[in-house]
Coordinates of C-alpha atoms in Angstrom, one line a residue:
X1 CA -5.6 -13.1 -16.0
X2 CA -7.9 -13.0 -13.0
X3 CA -5.5 -10.8 -11.1
X4 CA -4.8 -8.1 -13.7
X5 CA -6.7 -4.9 -14.5
X6 CA -4.9 -4.6 -17.8
X7 CA -1.5 -5.8 -19.1
X8 CA 0.4 -3.5 -16.7
X9 CA -1.7 -3.2 -13.6
X10 CA -3.1 -5.5 -10.9
X11 CA -6.7 -5.5 -10.0
X12 CA -7.9 -5.6 -6.3
X13 CA -7.5 -9.4 -6.2
X14 CA -3.9 -9.2 -7.6
X15 CA -3.0 -6.3 -5.3
X16 CA -4.1 -8.3 -2.2
X17 CA -2.1 -11.3 -3.3
X18 CA 1.0 -9.2 -4.1
X19 CA 0.8 -7.4 -0.7
X20 CA 0.6 -10.8 1.1
X21 CA 3.6 -12.1 -0.9
X22 CA 5.7 -8.9 -0.4
X23 CA 4.8 -8.9 3.3
X24 CA 6.2 -12.4 3.7
X25 CA 9.4 -11.5 1.9
X26 CA 9.9 -8.4 4.2
X27 CA 9.5 -10.6 7.3
X28 CA 11.5 -13.6 6.2
X29 CA 14.4 -11.8 4.2
X30 CA 14.6 -8.4 5.9
X31 CA 13.4 -9.2 9.4
X32 CA 10.8 -6.4 9.3
X33 CA 8.5 -6.7 12.3
X34 CA 5.4 -4.8 13.2
X35 CA 6.1 -1.8 15.3
X36 CA 4.2 0.8 17.2
X37 CA 3.0 3.9 15.2
X38 CA 3.1 7.4 16.5
X39 CA -0.1 9.4 16.6
X40 CA 0.8 11.1 13.3
X41 CA 1.6 7.8 11.6
X42 CA -1.6 6.2 13.0
X43 CA -3.6 9.1 11.5
X44 CA -1.9 8.7 8.1
X45 CA -2.5 5.0 8.3
X46 CA -6.2 5.4 9.2
X47 CA -6.7 7.9 6.4
X48 CA -5.1 5.5 3.9
X49 CA -7.3 2.7 5.2
X50 CA -10.5 4.7 4.6
X51 CA -9.4 5.5 1.1
X52 CA -8.4 1.9 0.4
X53 CA -11.7 0.6 1.7
X54 CA -13.6 3.1 -0.5
X55 CA -11.5 2.0 -3.5
X56 CA -12.2 -1.7 -2.7
X57 CA -15.9 -1.1 -2.4
X58 CA -16.3 1.2 -5.4
X59 CA -13.5 0.3 -7.7
X60 CA -12.2 3.3 -9.7
X61 CA -15.0 5.7 -8.7
X62 CA -12.8 7.9 -6.5
X63 CA -12.7 11.7 -7.1
X64 CA -9.7 13.2 -8.7
X65 CA -8.7 14.8 -5.4
X66 CA -9.0 11.4 -3.6
X67 CA -6.9 9.7 -6.2
X68 CA -4.3 12.5 -5.9
X69 CA -4.3 12.0 -2.1
X70 CA -4.0 8.3 -2.4
X71 CA -1.0 8.8 -4.7
X72 CA 0.7 11.1 -2.3
X73 CA 0.0 8.7 0.6
X74 CA 1.4 5.7 -1.3
X75 CA 4.5 7.8 -2.5
X76 CA 5.2 8.7 1.2
X77 CA 4.7 5.1 2.4
X78 CA 7.0 3.7 -0.4
X79 CA 9.8 6.2 0.3
X80 CA 9.6 5.4 4.1
X81 CA 9.8 1.7 3.3
X82 CA 12.8 2.1 1.0
X83 CA 14.5 4.2 3.7
X84 CA 13.8 1.7 6.4
X85 CA 15.1 -1.2 4.2
X86 CA 18.3 0.6 3.2
X87 CA 19.0 1.3 6.9
X88 CA 18.9 -2.4 7.7
X89 CA 21.6 -3.3 5.2

């Protein structure tokens, strides 16, 4: 119960635990290793990090535009991860 926002969503504590868990699986089962980011990728990462830190500090008090930007960023990152994993198989 301490890691859930509601019955379907993780809170910040749960998100951090899940991210750590998933990261370990990606490294151990899929041999994903850290790589160098291009300048474009680094900028996207930095923007996402700023948004994440704001979310972590303030909870759900992000503007509608910031939430939409975060959603687009996560959608891009997820599709890139799926592509990368499918190429490894």
